[in-house]
Short mmCIF file of C-alpha atoms and ligand atoms in Angstrom, two decimals:
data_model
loop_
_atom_site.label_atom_id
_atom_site.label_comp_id
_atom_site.label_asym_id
_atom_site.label_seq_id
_atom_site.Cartn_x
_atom_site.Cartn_y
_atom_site.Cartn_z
CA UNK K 1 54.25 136.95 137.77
CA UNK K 2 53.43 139.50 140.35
CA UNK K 3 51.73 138.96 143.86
CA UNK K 4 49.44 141.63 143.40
CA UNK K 5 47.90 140.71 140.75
CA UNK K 6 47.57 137.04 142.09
CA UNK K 7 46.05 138.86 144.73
CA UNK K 8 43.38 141.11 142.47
CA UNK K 9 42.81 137.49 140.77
CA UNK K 10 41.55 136.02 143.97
CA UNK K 11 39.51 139.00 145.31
CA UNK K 12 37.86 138.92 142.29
CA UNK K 13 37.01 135.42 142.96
CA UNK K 14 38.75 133.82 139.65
CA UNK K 15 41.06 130.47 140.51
CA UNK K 16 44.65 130.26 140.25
CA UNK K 17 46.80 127.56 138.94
CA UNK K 18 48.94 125.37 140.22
CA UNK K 19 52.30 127.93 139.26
CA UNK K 20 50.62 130.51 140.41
CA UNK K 21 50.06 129.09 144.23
CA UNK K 22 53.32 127.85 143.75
CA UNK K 23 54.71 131.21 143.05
CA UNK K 24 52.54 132.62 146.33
CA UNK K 25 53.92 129.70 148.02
CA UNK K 26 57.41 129.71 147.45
CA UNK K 27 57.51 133.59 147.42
CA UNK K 28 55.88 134.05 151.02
CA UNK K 29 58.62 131.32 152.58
CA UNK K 30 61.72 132.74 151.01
CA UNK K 31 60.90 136.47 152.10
CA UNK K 32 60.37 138.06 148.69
CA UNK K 33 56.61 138.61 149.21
CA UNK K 34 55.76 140.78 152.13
CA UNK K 35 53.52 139.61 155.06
CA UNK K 36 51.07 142.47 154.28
CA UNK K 37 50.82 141.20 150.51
CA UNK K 38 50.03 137.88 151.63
CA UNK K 39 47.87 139.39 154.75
CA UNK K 40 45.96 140.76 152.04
CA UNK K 41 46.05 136.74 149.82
CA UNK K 42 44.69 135.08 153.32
CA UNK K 43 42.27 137.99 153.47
CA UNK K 44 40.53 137.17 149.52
CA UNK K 45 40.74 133.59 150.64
CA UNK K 46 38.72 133.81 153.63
CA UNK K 47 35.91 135.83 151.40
CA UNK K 48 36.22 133.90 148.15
CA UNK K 49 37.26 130.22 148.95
CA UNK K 50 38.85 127.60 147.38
CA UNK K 51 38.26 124.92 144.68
CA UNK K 52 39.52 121.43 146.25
CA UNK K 53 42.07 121.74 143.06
CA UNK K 54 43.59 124.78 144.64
CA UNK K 55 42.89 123.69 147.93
CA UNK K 56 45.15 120.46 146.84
CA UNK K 57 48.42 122.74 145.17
CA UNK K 58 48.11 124.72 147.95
CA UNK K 59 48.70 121.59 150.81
CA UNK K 60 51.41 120.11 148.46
CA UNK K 61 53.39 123.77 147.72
CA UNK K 62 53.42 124.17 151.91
CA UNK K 63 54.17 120.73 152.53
CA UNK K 64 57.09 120.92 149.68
CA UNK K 65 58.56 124.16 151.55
CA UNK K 66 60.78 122.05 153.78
CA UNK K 67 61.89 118.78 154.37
CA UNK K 68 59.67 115.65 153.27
CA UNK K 69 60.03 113.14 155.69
CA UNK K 70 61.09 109.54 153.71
CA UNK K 71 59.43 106.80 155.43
CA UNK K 72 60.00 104.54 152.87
CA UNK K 73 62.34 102.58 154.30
CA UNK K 74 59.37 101.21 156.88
CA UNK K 75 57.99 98.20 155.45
CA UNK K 76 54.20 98.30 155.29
CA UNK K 77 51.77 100.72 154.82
CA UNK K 78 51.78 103.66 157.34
CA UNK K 79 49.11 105.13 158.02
CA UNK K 80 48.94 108.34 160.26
CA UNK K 81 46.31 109.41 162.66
CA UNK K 82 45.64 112.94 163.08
CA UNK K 83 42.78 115.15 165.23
CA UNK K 84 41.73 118.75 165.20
CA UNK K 85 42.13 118.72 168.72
CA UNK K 86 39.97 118.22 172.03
CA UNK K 87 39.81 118.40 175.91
CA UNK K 88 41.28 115.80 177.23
CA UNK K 89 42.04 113.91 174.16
CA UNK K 90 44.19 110.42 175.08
CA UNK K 91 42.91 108.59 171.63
CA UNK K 92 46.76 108.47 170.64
CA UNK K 93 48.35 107.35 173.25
CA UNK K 94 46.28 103.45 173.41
CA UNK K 95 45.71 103.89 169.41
CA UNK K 96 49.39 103.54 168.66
CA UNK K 97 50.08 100.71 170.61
CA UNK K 98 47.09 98.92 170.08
CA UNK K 99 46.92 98.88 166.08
CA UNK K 100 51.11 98.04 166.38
CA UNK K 101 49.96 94.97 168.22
CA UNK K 102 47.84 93.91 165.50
CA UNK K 103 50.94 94.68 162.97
CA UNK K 104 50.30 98.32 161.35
CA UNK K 105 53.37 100.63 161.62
CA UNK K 106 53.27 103.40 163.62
CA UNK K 107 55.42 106.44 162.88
CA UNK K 108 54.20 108.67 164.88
CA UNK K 109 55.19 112.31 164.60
CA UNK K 110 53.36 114.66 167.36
CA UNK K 111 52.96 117.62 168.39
CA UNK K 112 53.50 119.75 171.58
CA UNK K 113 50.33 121.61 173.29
CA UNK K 114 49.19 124.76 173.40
CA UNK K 115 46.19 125.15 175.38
CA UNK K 116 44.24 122.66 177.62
CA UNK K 117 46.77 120.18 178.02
CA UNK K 118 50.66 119.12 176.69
CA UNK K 119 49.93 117.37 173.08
CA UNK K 120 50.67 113.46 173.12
CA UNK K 121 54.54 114.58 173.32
CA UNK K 122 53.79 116.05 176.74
CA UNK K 123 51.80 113.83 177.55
CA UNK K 124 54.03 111.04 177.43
CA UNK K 125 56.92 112.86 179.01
CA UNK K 126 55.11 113.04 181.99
CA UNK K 127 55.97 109.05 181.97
CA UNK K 128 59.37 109.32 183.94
CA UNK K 129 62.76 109.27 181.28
CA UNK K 130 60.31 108.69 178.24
CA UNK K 131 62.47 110.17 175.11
CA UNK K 132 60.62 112.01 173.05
CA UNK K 133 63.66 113.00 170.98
CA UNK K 134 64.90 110.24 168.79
CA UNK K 135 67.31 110.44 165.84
CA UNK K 136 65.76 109.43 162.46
CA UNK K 137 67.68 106.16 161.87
CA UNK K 138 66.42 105.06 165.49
CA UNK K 139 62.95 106.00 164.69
CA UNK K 140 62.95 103.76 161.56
CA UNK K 141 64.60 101.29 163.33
CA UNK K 142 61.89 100.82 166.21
CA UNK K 143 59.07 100.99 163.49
CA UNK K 144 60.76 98.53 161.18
CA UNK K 145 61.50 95.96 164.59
CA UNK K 146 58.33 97.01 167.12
CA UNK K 147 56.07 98.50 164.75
CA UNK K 148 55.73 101.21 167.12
CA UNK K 149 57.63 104.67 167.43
CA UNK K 150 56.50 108.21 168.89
CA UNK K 151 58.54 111.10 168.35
CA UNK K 152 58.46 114.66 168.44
CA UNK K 153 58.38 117.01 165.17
CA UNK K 154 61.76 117.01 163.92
CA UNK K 155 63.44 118.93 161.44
CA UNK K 156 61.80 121.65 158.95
CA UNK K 157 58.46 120.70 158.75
CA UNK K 158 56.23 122.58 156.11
CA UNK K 159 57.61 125.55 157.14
CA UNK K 160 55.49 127.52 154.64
CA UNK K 161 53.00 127.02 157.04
CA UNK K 162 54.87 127.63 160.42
CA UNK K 163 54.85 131.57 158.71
CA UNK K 164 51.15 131.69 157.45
CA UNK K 165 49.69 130.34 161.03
CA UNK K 166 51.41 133.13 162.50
CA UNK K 167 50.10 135.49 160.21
CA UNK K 168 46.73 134.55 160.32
CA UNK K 169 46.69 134.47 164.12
CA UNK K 170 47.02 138.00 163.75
CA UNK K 171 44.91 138.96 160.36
CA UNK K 172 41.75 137.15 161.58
CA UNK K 173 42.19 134.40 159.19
CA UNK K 174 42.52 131.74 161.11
CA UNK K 175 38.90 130.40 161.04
CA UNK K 176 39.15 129.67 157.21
CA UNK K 177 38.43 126.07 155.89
CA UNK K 178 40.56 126.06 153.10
CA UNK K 179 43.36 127.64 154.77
CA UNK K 180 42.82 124.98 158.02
CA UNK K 181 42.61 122.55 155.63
CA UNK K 182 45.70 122.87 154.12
CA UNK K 183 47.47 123.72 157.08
CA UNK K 184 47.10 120.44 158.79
CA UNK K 185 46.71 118.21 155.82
CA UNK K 186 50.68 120.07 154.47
CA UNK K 187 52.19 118.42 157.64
CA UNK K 188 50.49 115.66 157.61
CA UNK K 189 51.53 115.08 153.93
CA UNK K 190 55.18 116.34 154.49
CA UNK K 191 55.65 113.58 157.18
CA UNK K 192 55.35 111.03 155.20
CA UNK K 193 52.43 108.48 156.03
CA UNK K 194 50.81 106.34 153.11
CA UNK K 195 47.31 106.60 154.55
CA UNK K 196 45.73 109.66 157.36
CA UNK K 197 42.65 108.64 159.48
CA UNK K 198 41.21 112.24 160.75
CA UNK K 199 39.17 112.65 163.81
CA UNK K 200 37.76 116.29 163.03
CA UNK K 201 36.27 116.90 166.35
CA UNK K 202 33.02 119.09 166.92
CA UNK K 203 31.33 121.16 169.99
CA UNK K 204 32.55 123.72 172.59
CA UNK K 205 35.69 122.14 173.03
CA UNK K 206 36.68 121.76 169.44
CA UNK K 207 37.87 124.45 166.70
CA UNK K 208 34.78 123.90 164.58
CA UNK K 209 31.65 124.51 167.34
CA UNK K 210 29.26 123.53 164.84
CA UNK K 211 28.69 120.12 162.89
CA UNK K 212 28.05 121.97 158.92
CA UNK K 213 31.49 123.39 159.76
CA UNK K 214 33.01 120.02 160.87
CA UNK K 215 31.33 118.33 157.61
CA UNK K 216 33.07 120.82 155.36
CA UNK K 217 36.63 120.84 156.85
CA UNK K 218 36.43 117.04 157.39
CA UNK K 219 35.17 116.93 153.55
CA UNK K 220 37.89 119.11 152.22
CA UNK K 221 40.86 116.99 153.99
CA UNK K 222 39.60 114.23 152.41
CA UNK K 223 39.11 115.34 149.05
CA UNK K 224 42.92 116.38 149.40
CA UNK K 225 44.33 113.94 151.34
CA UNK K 226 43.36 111.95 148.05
CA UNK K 227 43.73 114.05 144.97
CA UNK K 228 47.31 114.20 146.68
CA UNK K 229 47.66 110.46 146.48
CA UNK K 230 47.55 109.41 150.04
CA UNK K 231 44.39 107.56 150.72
CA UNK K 232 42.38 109.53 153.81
CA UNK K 233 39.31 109.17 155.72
CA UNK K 234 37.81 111.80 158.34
CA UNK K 235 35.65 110.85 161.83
CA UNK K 236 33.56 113.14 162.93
CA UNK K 237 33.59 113.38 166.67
CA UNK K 238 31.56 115.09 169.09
CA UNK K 239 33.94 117.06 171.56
CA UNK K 240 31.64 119.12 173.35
CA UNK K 241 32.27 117.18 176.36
CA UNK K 242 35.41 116.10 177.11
CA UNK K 243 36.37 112.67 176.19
CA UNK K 244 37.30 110.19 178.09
CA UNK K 245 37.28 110.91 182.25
CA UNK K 246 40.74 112.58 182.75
CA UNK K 247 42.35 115.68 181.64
CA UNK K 248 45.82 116.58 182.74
CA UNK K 249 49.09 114.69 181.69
CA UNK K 250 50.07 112.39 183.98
CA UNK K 251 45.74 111.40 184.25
CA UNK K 252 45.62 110.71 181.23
CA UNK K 253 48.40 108.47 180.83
CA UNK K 254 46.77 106.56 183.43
CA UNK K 255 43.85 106.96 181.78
CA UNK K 256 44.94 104.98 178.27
CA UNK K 257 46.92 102.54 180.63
CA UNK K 258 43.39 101.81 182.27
CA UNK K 259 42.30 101.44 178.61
CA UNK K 260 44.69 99.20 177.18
CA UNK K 261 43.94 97.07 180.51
CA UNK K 262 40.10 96.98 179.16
CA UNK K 263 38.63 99.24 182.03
CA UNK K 264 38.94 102.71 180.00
CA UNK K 265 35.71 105.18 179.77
CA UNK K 266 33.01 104.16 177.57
CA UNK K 267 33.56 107.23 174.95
CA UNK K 268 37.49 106.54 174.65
CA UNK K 269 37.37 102.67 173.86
CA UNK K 270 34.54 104.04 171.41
CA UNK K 271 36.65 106.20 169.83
CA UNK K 272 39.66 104.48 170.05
CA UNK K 273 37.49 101.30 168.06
CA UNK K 274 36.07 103.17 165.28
CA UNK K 275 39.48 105.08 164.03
CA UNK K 276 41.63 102.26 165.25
CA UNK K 277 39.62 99.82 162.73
CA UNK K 278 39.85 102.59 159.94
CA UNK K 279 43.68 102.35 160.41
CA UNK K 280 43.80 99.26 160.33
CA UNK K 281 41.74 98.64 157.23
CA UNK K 282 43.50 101.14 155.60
CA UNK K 283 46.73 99.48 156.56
CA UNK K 284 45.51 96.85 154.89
CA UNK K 285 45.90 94.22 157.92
CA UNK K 286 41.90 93.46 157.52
CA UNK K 287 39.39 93.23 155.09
CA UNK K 288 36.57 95.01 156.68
CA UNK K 289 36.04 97.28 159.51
CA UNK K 290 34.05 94.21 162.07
CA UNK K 291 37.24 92.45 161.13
CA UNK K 292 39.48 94.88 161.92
CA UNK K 293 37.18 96.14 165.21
CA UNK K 294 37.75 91.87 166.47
CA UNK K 295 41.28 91.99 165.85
CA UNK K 296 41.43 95.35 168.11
CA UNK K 297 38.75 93.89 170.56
CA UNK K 298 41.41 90.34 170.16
CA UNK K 299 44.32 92.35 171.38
CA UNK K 300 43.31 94.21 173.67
CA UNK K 301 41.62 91.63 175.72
CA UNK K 302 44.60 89.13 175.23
CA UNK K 303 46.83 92.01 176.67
CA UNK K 304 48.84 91.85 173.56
CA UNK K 305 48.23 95.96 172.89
CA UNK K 306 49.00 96.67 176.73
CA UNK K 307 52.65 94.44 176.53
CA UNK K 308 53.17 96.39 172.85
CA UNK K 309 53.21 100.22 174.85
CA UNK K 310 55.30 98.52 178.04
CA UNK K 311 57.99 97.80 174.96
CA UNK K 312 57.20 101.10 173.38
CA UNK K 313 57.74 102.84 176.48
CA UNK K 314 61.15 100.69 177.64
CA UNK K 315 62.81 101.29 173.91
CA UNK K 316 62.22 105.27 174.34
CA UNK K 317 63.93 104.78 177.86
CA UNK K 318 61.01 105.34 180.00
CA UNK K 319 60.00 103.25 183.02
CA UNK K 320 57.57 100.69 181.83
CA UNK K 321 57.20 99.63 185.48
CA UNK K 322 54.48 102.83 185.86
CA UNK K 323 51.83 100.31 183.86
CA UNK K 324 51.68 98.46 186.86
CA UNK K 325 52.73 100.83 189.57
CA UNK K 326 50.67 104.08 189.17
CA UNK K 327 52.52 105.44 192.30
CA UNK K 328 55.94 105.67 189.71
CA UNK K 329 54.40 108.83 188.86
CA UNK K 330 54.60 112.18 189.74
CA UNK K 331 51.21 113.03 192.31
CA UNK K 332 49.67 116.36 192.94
CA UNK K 333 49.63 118.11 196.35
CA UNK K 334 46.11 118.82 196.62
CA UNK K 335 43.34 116.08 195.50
CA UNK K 336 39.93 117.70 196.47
CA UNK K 337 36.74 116.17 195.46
CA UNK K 338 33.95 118.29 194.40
CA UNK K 339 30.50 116.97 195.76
CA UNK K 340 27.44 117.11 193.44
CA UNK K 341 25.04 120.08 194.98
CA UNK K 342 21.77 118.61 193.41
CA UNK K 343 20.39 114.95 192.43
CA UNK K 344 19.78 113.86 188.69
CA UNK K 345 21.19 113.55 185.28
CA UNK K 346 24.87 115.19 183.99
CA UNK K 347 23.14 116.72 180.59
CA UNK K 348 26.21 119.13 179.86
CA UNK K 349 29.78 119.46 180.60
CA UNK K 350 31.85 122.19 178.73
CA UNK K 351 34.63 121.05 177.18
CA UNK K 352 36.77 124.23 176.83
CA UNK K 353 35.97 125.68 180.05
CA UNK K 354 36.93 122.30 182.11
CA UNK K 355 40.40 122.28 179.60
CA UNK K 356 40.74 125.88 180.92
CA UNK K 357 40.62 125.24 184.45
CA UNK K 358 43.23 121.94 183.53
CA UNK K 359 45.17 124.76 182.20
CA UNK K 360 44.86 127.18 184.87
CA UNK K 361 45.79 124.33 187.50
CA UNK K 362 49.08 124.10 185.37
CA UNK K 363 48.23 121.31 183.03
CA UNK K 364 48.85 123.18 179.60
CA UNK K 365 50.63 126.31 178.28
CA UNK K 366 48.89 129.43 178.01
CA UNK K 367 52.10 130.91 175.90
CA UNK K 368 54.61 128.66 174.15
CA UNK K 369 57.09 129.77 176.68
CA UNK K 370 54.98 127.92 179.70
CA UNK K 371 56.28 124.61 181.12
CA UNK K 372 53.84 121.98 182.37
CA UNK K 373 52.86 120.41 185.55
CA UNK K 374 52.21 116.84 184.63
CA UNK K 375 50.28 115.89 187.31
CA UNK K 376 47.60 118.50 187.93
CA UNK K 377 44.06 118.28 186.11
CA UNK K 378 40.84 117.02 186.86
CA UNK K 379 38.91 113.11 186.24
CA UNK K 380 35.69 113.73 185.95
CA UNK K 381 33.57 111.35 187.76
CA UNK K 382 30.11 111.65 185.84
CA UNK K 383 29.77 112.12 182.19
CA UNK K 384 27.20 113.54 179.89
CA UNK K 385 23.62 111.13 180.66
CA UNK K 386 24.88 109.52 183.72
CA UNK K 387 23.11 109.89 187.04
CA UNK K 388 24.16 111.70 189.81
CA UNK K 389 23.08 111.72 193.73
CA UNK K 390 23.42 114.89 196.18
CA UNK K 391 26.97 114.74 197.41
CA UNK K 392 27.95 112.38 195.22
CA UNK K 393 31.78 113.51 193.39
CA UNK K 394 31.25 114.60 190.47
CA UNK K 395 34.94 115.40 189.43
CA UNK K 396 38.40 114.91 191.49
CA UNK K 397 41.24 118.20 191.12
CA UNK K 398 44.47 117.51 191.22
CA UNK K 399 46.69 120.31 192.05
CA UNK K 400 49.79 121.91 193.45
CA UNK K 401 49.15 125.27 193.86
CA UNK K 402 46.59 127.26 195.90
CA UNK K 403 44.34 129.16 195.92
CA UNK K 404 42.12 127.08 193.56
CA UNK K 405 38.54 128.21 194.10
CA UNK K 406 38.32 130.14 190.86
CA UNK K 407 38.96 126.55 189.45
CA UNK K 408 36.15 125.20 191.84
CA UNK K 409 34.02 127.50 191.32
CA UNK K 410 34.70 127.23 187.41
CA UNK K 411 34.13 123.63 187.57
CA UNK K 412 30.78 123.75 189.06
CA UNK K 413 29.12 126.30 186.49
CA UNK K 414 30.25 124.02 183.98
CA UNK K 415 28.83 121.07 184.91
CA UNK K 416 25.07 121.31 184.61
CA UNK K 417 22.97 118.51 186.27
CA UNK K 418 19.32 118.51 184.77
CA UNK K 419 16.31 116.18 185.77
CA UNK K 420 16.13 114.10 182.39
CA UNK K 421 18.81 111.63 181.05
CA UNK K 422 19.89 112.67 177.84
CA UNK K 423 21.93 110.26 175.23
CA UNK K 424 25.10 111.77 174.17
CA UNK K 425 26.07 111.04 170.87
CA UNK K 426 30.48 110.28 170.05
CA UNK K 427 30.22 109.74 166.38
CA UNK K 428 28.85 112.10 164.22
CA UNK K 429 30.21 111.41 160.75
CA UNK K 430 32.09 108.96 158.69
CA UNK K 431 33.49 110.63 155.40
CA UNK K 432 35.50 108.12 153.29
CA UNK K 433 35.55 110.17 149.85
N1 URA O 1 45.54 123.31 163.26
C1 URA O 1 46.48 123.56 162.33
O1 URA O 1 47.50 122.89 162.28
N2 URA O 1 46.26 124.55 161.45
C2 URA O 1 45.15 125.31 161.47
O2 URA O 1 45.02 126.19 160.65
C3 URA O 1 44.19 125.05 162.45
C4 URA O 1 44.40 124.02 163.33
CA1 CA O 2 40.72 111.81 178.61
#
C-alpha cells in the first residue's frame, strides 16, 4: 500500500477500507508517513468527507494507537460524560458526584484547559491539596469503594491523535466534522467507558457557532460511539451565553458547591438534570429518564450528592472543609462591581468574549506554557431574559492584577441590555441514534 495513492483515492472522493485507514493510521503515528503526506489526507478529508463506516475505523485506529485504558475491573456500567467545550462550563464538577450518589461509577478522566478557563482538572486544583494525579490501582480502587474518582489524563492516550490535532491546527483542518468527530470520540473510546453522554455545545462560545453544524457533529459521534460498541447519546446545548453565573476556577467551584446545596443557576441545574438522567439511564440505575431526573432531584435535595463530593474531595487529599467555608479558598485582590448603565432586559451576553476577558484576568492559558490564577474571573449577575435596573450590578470581577479597564470596558460591550425580555433556550437537541 502506498500513502499517496490512499491519498489520490480520497481526493477523488472514493472510500477507503478499514486496512487502508489503518495503514494511514498506524503509518502517520510511527513516523513512516510524512506530515505533508498526511497534511495533504486531512486536506481531501475536509473537501470530500467521510462515510460514518470510515468515520468509525478511523476513531478506533487513533484510539488503538496507544494505550486502552481497562476499566473492567470497575463493577457496573461506566458511563463517561464528555462536552465540546463552553464558557464557564461547571456541568462536571456537580455531575460526577451527584450521579455517584445515586450509584453510577464515575471514572472520570479530564482534561486540562486551554482557553477561557483551566478544564475540570484545573478547576478542581484550585480546591486547596486536591490530587489530581492518582496511580491507576488507586483510581479503580475509589471507583470500585466511592463510586466516584477524577483524575487527570494519564498515560499514552490516542496518541495518533495528539499528532493530527497539531497538524491540523496548522493546515486549516481543524474545523472538519469527521476529523472532530473522531478526534474526541478516539479518546473517549481509548479510556475505557461502557456508555458516553455528549453535550455538543452551540453559539458564540462553542466550536460549532451554528446549530446544522452542532446536529451533524453531535449525529456523527453518535453513529460512532455505537457502530464502535459503546452505547452514546449527544445533548445539544446552547452555549452562546455562558452557563451557569461564574467563570473563573475557584468561582466556579463555588459555583457547583452552591449547586449541589440546591441554590445553583437556573441553566446549570438544567443542564446538569437532563445529561445527569441520560447517565444514569444509560447506567442502567433507572428505567426512564423522569425516574432517573427524581432520583437526581432525591439526592440532591437529601444532601446525599453534596456529602458524595465532600468524600470525593477528602480521598484525593483536598480540604473538604471549603464546602462549608468558602473563605478556605484562595480570594482575588480586586472585586469591582460593574453597574448596569441603562434599565431593561439582558437579551445577549457573548460567551467567548466574557471567557476572554476570564482569560485575560488570568483565569485560563493563552499558551500551554501559562499557569493559572484560580481565583480571578467574573459571576455574572444577570443572565440572558432577566431584568435589569440602572445601576444595578450586572457582573462582579475578580482580579489580581491592574490595570483592568480593557476587561471593563470588554465586559460592557458584551453585555447588551435591550427593552424586550427574550426566552433563552438551554436545550436544543436530543440525539439518541
Ligand atoms: N476537541 C478535540 O478533542 N478534537 C477536535 O478536533 C476538536 C475539539
Ligand atoms: Ca459557570
Amino acid at each position: 500500500m502506498r500513502m499517496v495513492d490512499l491519498i489520490e483515492k480520497k481526493k477523488n472522493g472514493v472510500n477507503l477500507s478499514k486496512n487502508e485507514i489503518e495503514f494511514i493510521i498506524g503509518g502517520y503515528t510511527e513516523g513512516s508517513i510524512p506530515d505533508y503526506q498526511m497534511s495533504a489526507f486531512l486536506m481531501s478529508v475536509y473537501f470530500q468527507d467521510m462515510t460514518d463506516e470510515e468515520i468509525t475505523y478511523l476513531t478506533l485506529a487513533m484510539a488503538n494507537s496507544g494505550d486502552m485504558i481497562d476499566l473492567s475491573s470497575i463493577h457496573g456500567i461506566k458511563v463517561d460524560k464528555h462536552s465540546t467545550g463552553g464558557v464557564g462550563d461547571t456541568t462536571t464538577i456537580v455531575l460526577a458526584p451527584l450521579v455517584a450518589s445515586v450509584g453510577v461509577p464515575v471514572a472520570k478522566m479530564s482534561g486540562r484547559g486551554l482557553g477561557h478557563t483551566g478544564g475540570t482538572i484545573d478547576k478542581l486544583e484550585a480546591i486547596p491539596d486536591f490530587q489530581v494525579e492518582i496511580p491507576n490501582e488507586r483510581f479503580i480502587q475509589l471507583v470500585n469503594e466511592t463510586k466516584v474518582a477524577v483524575t487527570g489524563q494519564s498515560g499514552d492516550l490516542a496518541p495518533a491523535d495528539k499528532k493530527m490535532y497539531a497538524l491540523r491546527d496548522v493546515t486549516a483542518t481543524v474545523d472538519s466534522i469527521p476529523l472532530i468527530a473522531s478526534s474526541i470520540m478516539s479518546k473517549k473510546i481509548a479510556s475505557g467507558a461502557d456508555a458516553i453522554v455528549l453535550d455538543v455545545t452551540t453559539g458564540e462560545g462553542a466550536f460549532m457557532k451554528n446549530l446544522e453544524d452542532a446536529k451533524r457533529l453531535a449525529q456523527t459521534m453518535v453513529s460512532i460511539g455505537n457502530l464502535a460498541g459503546r452505547k452514546t447519546m449527544a445533548v445539544i446545548s446552547d452555549m452562546s451565553q455562558p452557563l451557569g453565573n461564574a467563570v473563573g476556577n475557584t468561582l466556579e467551584i463555588i459555583e457547583a458547591i452552591e449547586t449541589l446545596k440546591g441554590r445553583g443557576p437556573k441553566d446549570l441545574k438544567e443542564m446538569v438534570y437532563v445529561l445527569g438522567s441520560q447517565m444514569v439511564v444509560l447506567a442502567g440505575k433507572a428505567a426512564s429518564l423522569d425516574e432517573a431526573k427524581i432520583l437526581l432531584e432525591d439526592a440532591l435535595a437529601s444532601g446525599k450528592a453534596l456529602e458524595k463530593f465532600r468524600e470525593m474531595i477528602t480521598n484525593q487529599g483536598g480540604d473538604a472543609a471549603v464546602i462549608d467555608d468558602y473563605s478556605r479558598f484562595g480570594n482575588a485582590k480586586f472585586v469591582i462591581d460593574l453597574p448596569a448603565k441603562a434599565s431593561g432586559y439582558v437579551h445577549h451576553i457573548h460567551a467567548e468574549n466574557v471567557g476572554i476577558a476570564a482569560m485575560l484576568l488570568g483565569a485560563g492559558r493563552q499558551t500551554k506554557e501559562d499557569s493559572i490564577d484560580y481565583n480571578v474571573g467574573v459571576v455574572l449577575h444577570k443572565k440572558v431574559g432577566e431584568a435589569v435596573a440602572t445601576g444595578e450590578s450586572l457582573v462582579t470581577i475578580y482580579a489580581n492584577t491592574e490595570p483592568i479597564d480593557e476587561v471593563k470596558e470588554m465586559l460592557y460591550q458584551n453585555i447588551a441590555i435591550g427593552d424586550k425580555a427574550v426566552e433563552p433556550v438551554l436545550i436544543r437537541g436530543i440525539i439518541t441514534e
